[in-house]
GROMACS .gro file of C-alpha atoms in nm:
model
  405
    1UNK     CA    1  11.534  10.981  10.426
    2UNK     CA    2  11.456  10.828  10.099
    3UNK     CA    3  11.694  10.902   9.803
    4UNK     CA    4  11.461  10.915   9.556
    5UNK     CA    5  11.050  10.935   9.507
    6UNK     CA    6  10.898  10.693   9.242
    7UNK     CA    7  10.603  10.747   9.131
    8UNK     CA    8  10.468  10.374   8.937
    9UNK     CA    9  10.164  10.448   8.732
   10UNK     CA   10   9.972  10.093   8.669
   11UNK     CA   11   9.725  10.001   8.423
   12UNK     CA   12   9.515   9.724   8.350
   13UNK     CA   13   9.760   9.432   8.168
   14UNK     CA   14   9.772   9.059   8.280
   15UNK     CA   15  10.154   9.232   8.346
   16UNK     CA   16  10.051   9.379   8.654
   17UNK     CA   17  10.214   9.119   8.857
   18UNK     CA   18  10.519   9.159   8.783
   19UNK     CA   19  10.488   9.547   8.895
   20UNK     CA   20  10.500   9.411   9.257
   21UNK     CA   21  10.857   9.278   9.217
   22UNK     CA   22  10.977   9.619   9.046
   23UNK     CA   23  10.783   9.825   9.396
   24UNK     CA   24  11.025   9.556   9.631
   25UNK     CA   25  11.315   9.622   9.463
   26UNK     CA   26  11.314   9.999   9.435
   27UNK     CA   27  11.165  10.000   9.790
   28UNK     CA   28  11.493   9.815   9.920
   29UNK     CA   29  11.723  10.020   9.729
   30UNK     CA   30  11.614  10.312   9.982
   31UNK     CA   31  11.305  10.459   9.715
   32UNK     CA   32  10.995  10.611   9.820
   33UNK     CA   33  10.716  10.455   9.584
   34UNK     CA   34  10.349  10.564   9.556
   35UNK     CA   35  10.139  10.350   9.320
   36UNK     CA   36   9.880  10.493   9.093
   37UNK     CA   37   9.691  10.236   8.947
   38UNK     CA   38   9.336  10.220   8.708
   39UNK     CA   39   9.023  10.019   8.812
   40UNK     CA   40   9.168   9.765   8.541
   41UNK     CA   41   9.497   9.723   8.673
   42UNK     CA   42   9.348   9.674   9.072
   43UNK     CA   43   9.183   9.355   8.902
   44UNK     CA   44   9.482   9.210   8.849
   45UNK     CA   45   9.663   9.292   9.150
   46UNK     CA   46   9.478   9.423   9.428
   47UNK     CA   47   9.549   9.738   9.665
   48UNK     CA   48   9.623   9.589   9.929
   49UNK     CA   49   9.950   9.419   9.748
   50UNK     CA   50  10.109   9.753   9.668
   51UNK     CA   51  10.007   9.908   9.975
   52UNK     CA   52  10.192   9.645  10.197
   53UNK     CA   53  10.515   9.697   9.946
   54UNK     CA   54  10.511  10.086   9.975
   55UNK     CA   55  10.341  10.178  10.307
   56UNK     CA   56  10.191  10.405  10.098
   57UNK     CA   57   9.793  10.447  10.035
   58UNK     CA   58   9.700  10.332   9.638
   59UNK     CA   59   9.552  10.657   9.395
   60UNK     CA   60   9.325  10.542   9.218
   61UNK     CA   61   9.025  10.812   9.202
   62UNK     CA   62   9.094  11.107   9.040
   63UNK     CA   63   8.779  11.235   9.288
   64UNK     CA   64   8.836  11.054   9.585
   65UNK     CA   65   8.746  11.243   9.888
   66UNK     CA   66   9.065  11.433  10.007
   67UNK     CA   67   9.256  11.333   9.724
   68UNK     CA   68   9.180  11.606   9.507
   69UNK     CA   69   9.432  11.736   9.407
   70UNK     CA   70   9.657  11.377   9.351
   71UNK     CA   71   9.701  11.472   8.963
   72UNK     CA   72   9.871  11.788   9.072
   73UNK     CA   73  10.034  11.676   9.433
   74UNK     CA   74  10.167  11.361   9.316
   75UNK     CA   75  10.363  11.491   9.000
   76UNK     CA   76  10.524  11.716   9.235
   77UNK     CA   77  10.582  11.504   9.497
   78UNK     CA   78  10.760  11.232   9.218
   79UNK     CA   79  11.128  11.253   9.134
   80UNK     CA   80  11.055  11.016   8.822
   81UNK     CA   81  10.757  10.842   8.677
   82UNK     CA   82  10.701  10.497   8.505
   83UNK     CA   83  10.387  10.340   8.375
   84UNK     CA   84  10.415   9.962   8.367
   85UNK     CA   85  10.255   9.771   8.241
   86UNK     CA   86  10.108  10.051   7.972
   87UNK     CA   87   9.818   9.887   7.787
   88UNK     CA   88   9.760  10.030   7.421
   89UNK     CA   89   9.464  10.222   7.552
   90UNK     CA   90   9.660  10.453   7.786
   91UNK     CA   91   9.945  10.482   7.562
   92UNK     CA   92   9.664  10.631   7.267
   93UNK     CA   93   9.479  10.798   7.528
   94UNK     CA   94   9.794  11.018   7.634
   95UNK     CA   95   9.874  11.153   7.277
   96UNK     CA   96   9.514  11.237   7.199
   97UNK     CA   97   9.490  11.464   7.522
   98UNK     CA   98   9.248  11.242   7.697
   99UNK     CA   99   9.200  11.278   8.093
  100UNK     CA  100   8.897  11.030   8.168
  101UNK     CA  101   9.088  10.868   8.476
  102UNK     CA  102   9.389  10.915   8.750
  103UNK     CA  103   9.644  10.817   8.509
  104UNK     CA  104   9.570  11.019   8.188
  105UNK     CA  105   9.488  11.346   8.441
  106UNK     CA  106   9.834  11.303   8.609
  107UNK     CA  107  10.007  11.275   8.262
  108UNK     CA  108   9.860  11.617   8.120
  109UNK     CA  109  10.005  11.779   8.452
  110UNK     CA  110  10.334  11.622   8.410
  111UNK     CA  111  10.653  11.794   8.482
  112UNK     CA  112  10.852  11.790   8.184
  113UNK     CA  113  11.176  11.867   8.325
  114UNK     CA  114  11.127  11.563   8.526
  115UNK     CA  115  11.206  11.205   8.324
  116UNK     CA  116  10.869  11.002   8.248
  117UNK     CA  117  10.897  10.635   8.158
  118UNK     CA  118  10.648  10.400   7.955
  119UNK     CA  119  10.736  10.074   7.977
  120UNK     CA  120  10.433   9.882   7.726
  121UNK     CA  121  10.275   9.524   7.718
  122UNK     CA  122  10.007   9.412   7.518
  123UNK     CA  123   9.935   9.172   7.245
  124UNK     CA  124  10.159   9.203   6.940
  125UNK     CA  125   9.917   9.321   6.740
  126UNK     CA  126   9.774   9.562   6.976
  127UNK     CA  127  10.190   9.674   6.961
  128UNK     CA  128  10.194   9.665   6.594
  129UNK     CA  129   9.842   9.861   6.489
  130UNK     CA  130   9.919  10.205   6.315
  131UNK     CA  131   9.752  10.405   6.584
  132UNK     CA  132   9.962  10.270   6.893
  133UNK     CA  133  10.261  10.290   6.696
  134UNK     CA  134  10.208  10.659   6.593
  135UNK     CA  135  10.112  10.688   6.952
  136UNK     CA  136  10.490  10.572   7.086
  137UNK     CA  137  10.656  10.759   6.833
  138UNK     CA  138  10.483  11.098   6.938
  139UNK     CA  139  10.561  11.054   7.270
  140UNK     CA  140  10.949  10.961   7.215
  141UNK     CA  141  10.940  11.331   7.060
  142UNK     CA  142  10.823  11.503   7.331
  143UNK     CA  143  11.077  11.347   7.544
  144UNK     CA  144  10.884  11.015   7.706
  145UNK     CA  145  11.140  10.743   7.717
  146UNK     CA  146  10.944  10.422   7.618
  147UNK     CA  147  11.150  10.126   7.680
  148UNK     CA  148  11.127   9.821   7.464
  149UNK     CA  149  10.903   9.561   7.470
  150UNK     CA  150  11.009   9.168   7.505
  151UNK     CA  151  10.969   8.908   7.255
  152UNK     CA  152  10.781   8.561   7.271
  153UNK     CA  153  10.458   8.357   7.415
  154UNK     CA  154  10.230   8.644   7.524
  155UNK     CA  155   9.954   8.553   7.786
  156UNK     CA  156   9.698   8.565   7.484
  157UNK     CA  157   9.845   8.231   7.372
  158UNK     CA  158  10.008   8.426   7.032
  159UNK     CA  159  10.379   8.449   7.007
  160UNK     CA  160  10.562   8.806   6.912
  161UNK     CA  161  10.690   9.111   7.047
  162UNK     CA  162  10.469   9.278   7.362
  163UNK     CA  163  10.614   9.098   7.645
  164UNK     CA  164  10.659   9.337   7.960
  165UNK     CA  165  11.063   9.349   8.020
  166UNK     CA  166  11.162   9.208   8.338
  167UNK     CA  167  11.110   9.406   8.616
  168UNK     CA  168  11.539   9.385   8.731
  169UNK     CA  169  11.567   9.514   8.370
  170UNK     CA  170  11.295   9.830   8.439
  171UNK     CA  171  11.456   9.895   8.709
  172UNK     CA  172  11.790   9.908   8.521
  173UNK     CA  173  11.614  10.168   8.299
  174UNK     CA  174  11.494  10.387   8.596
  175UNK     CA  175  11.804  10.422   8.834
  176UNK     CA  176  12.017  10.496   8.469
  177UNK     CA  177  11.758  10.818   8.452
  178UNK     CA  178  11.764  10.925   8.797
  179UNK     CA  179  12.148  10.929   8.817
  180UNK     CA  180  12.236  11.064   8.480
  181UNK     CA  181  12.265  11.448   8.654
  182UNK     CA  182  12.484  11.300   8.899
  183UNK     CA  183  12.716  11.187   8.693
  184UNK     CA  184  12.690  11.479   8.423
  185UNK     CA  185  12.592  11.224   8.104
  186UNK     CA  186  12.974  11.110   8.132
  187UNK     CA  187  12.998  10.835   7.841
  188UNK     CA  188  13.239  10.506   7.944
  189UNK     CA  189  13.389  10.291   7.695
  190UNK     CA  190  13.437   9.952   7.842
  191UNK     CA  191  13.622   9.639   7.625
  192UNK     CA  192  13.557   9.260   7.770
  193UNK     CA  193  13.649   8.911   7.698
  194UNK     CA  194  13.862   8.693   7.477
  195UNK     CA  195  14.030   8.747   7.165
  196UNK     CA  196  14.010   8.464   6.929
  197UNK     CA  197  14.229   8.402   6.666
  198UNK     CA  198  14.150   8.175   6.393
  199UNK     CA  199  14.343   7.910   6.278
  200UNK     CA  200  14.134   7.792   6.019
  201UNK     CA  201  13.702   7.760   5.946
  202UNK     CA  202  13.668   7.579   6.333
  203UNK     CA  203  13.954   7.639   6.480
  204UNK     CA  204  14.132   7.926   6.685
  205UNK     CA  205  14.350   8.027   6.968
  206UNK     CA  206  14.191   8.180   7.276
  207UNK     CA  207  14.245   8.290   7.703
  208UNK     CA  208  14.002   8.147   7.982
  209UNK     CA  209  13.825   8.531   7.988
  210UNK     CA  210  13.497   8.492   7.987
  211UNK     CA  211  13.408   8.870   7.978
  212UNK     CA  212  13.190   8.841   8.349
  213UNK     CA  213  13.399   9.138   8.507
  214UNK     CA  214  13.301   9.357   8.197
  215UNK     CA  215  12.988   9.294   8.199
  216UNK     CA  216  12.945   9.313   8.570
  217UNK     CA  217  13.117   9.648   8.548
  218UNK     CA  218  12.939   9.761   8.240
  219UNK     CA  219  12.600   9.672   8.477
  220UNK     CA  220  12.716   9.843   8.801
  221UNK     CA  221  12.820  10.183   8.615
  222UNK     CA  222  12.496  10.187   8.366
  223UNK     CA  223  12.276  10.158   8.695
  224UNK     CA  224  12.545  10.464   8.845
  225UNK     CA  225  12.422  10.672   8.510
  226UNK     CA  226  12.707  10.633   8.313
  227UNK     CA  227  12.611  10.610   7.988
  228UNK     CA  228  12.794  10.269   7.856
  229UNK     CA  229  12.909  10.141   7.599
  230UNK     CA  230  13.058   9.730   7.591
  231UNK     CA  231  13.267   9.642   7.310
  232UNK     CA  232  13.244   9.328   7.390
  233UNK     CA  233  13.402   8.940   7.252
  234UNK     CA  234  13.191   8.694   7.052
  235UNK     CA  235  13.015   8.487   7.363
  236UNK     CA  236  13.099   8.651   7.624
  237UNK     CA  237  12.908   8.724   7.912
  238UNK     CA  238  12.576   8.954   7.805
  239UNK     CA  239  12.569   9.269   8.069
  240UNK     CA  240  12.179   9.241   8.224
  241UNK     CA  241  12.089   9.646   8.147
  242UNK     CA  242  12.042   9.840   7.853
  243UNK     CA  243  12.397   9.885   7.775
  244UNK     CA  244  12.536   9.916   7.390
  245UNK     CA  245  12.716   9.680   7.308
  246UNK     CA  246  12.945   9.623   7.001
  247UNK     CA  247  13.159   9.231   6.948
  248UNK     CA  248  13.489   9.166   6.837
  249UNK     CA  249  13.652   8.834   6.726
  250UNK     CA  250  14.034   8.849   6.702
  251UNK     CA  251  14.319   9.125   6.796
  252UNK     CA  252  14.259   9.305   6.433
  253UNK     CA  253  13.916   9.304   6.441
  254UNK     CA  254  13.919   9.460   6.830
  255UNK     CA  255  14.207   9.677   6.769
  256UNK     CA  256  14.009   9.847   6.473
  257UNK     CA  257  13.650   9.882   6.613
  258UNK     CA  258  13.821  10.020   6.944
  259UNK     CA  259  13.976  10.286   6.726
  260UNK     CA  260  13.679  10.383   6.517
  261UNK     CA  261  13.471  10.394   6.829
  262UNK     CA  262  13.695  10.602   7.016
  263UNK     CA  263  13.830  10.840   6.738
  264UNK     CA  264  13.494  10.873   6.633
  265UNK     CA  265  13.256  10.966   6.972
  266UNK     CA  266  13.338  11.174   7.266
  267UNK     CA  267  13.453  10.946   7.565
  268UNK     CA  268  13.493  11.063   7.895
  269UNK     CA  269  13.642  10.707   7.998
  270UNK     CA  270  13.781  10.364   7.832
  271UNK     CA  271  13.830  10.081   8.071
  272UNK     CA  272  14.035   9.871   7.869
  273UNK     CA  273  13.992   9.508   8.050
  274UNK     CA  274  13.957   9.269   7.755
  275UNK     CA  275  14.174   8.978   7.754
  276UNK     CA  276  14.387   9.077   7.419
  277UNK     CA  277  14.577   8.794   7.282
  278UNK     CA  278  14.981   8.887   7.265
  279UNK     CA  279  15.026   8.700   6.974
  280UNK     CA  280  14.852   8.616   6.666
  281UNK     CA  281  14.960   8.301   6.419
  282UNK     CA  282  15.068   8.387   6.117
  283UNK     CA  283  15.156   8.109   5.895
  284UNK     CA  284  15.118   7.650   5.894
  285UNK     CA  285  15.408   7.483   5.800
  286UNK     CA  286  15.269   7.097   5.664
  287UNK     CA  287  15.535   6.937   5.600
  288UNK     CA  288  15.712   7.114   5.259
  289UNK     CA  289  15.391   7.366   5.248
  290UNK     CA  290  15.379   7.734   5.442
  291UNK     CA  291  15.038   7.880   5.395
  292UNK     CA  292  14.907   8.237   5.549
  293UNK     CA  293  14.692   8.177   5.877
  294UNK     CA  294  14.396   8.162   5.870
  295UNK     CA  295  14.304   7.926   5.629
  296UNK     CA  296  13.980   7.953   5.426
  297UNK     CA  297  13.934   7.582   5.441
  298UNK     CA  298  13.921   7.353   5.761
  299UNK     CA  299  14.226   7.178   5.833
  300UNK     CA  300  14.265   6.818   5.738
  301UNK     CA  301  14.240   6.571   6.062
  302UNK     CA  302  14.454   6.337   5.953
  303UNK     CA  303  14.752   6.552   5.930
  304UNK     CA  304  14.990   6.446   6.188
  305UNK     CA  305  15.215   6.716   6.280
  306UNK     CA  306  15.234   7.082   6.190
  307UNK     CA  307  15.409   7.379   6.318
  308UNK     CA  308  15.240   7.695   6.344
  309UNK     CA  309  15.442   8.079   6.352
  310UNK     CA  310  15.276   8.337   6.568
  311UNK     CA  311  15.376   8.716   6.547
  312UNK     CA  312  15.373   8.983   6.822
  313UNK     CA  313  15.066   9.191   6.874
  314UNK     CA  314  15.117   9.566   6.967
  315UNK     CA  315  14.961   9.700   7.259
  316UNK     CA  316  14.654   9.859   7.205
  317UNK     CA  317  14.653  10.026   7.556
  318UNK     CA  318  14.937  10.222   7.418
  319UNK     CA  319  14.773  10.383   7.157
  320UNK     CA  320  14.421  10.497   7.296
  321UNK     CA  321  14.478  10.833   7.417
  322UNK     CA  322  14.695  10.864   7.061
  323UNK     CA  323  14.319  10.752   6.928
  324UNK     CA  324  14.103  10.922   7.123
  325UNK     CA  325  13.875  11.232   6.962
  326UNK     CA  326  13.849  11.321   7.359
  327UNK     CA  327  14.226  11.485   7.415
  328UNK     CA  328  14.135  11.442   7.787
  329UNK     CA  329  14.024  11.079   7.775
  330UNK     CA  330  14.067  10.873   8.094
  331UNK     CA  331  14.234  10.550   8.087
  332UNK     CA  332  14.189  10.233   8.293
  333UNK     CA  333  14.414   9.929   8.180
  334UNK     CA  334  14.343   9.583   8.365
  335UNK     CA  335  14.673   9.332   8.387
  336UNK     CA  336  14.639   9.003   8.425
  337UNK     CA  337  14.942   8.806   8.636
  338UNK     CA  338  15.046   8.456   8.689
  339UNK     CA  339  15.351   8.324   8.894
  340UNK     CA  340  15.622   8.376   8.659
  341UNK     CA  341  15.578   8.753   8.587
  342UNK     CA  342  15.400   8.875   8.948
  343UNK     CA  343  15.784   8.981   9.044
  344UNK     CA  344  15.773   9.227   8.737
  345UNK     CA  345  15.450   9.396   8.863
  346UNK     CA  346  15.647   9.736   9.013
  347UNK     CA  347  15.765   9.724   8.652
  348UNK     CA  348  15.456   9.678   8.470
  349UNK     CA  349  15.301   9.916   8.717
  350UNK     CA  350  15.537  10.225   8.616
  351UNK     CA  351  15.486  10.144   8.249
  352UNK     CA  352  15.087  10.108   8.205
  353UNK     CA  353  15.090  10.463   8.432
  354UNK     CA  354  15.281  10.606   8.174
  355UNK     CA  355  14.964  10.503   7.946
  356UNK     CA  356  14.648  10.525   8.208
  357UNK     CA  357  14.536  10.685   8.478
  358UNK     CA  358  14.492  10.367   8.656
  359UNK     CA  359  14.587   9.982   8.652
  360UNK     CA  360  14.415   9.719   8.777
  361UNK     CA  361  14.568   9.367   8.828
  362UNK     CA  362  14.429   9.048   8.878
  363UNK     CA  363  14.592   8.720   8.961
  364UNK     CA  364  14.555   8.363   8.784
  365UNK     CA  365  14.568   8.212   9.196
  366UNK     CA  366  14.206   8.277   9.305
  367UNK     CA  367  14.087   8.128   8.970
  368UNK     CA  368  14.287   7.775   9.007
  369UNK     CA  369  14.187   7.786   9.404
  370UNK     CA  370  13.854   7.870   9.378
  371UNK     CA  371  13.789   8.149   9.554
  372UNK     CA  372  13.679   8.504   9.503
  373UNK     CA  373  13.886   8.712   9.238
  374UNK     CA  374  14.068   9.028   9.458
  375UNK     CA  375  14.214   9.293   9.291
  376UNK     CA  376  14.505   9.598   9.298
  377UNK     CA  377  14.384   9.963   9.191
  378UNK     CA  378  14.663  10.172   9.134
  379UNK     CA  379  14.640  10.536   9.060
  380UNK     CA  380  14.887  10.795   8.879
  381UNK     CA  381  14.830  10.998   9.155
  382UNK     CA  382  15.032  10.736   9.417
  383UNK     CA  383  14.705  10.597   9.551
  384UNK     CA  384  14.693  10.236   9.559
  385UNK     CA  385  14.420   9.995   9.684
  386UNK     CA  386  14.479   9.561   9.699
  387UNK     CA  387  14.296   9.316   9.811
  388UNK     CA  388  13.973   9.441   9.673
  389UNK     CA  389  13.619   9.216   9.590
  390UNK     CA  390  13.468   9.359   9.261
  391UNK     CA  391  13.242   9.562   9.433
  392UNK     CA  392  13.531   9.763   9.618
  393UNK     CA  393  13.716   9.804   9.257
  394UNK     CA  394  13.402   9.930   9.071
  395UNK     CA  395  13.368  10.151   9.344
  396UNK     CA  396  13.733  10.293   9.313
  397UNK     CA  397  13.702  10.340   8.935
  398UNK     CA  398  13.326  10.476   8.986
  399UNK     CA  399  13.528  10.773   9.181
  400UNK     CA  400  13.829  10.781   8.944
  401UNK     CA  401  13.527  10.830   8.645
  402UNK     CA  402  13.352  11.124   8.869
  403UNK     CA  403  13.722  11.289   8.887
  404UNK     CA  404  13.641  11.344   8.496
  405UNK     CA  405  13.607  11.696   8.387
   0.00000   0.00000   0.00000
């Protein structure tokens, strides 16, 4: 039995194509789809395409013979319904009132407890003229959730906002809004990636984190329902959905926008895996001279030694549920071991507990061998889980987050 029933509205954009990706992958992910589409839209992909992707007949007569009633029968049959591509004229036809085809006649019977997405694509400035734009904001205020449009070479030849987003992205958007009951609009505060402290204008002091696991998390939870939020280092690895995402530089910078953020909004969760730096430098010594780090001025190449002072950091982890404006925040601290300190991890274990609700480690040996990261999930409650692929940990913390009153 089919999970959930999609119902993908299509009208007549040269972004039609890309429409019959979006059917595959909801179809594999265990959706039922039925396609709607205008006479427009069938020029640019036929019915036969969408048919073969769904096993489902197309609607596309609002008085086809038997199919009377598909305005009515089809919003209740639909769990969720996107139009993509929307061209301009649907999108103004829908706030005017207008029911001259399948697609307008199914929107004025629409369900409003149900979510309805518009995903647009036209020429920018089909996007831009005062009518369509009225026309989006109207229907953002009585509830439609219109997705953004992508930037650069439209199919008119003109460059500019009115691409259609990818269809992995829309897809991103519609599995967020079908889960969100699920998972009772929990909000999850996830931090990623390197710290980087500056030595002077060009200069700092960083880890190997490249912030993939955070944003691979951040992904795998936003398409669960979560709603997400990435702080997130400078140049680290992007997450693919519509996540929000705030950056950090250095350990001051992080340790301060992870306390505003978290003393100022409701959290549910914070899954603290960036890859803090445990000391920051202070001060240069060249030569007879001690200046404060960092320097406002590049340092001079052709210096030939200098010593640089670094001070302990304190850990953040300790202080987030001392932060946190949600008294029953849930923690998740990630620790990251090498050779010399893996004999301390019974150690380590008892005192992030003492601060989290769970700790995951992760070894430097699968990263200088080459093979897949594993990971250990431990739990205040005893439970413990090793030798896990990031797919097995997300699923772990995915339970640990639906614990959360």
């Amino acid at each position: 039995m089919s999970k959930f029933k999609i119902l993908v509205k299509v009208t007549g954009s040269i972004a039609a194509y890309k429409v019959a990706y979006l059917v595959s992958r909801l179809v594999q992910n265990n959706c039922e789809v039925k396609v709607a589409a205008t006479q427009s839209a069938l020029k640019f992909v036929g019915a036969a395409t969408f048919e073969g992707l769904t096993g489902n007949p197309v609607f596309t007569d609002t008085f086809e013979p038997g199919k009377m009633m598909s305005h009515i029968n089809l919003v209740k049959w639909a769990d969720l319904t996107i139009v993509v591509p929307a061209d301009a004229n649907t999108i103004n036809k829908f706030t005017a009132g207008i029911a001259d085809n399948l697609i307008t006649s199914l929107f004025l019977a629409h369900d409003w407890k149900k979510p309805y997405l518009i995903a647009p694509a036209m020429n920018v400035a089909m996007l831009k003229h005062p009518a369509t734009r009225r026309s989006l904001k109207i229907l953002e205020e009585w509830g439609i959730k219109i997705l953004p449009t992508g930037s650069g070479h439209l199919a008119c030849g003109d460059e500019g906002e009115g691409k259609l987003l990818e269809p992995e992205i829309i897809f991103g958007y519609i599995f967020n809004e079908l889960r969100k009951k699920e998972v009772k609009n929990k909000r999850v505060l996830i931090t990623g990636g390197a710290t980087k402290e500056q030595i002077d204008k060009v200069r700092f002091v960083s880890n190997l984190s490249t912030g993939r696991t955070s944003a691979e998390l951040a992904d795998a939870l936003y398409l669960q329902g979560f709603n997400v939020t990435l702080l997130k280092a400078q140049g680290a690895v992007n997450p693919k959905f519509d996540v929000r995402i705030f950056e950090f530089h250095d350990f001051k910078n992080l340790r301060n926008k992870l306390k505003d953020l978290i003393s100022s909004e409701n959290f549910n969760a914070v899954i603290h895996l960036a890859a803090v730096s445990d000391f920051s430098p202070d001060f240069i010594e060249l030569e007879e001279t001690k200046l404060n780090l960092p320097l406002k001025n590049k340092l001079d190449s052709n210096v030939k030694q200098f010593k640089i002072t670094f001070g302990k950091n304190e850990k953040i982890v300790n202080r987030l549920k001392e932060w946190s404006k949600e008294r029953k925040v849930q923690i998740v601290s990630f620790k990251f071991l090498d050779k010399t300190n893996s004999e301390r991890k019974e150690e380590e274990i008892k005192k992030l507990l003492a601060m989290s609700e769970a700790v995951v480690f992760n070894s430097i040996e699968g990263r200088e061998n080459g093979i897949q990261k594993l990971f250990e999930f431990y739990r205040a409650n005893g439970e413990a889980r090793k030798n896990l692929k990031l797919n097995d940990l997300i699923k772990e913390i995915s339970k640990l987050l639906m614990e959360v009153k």
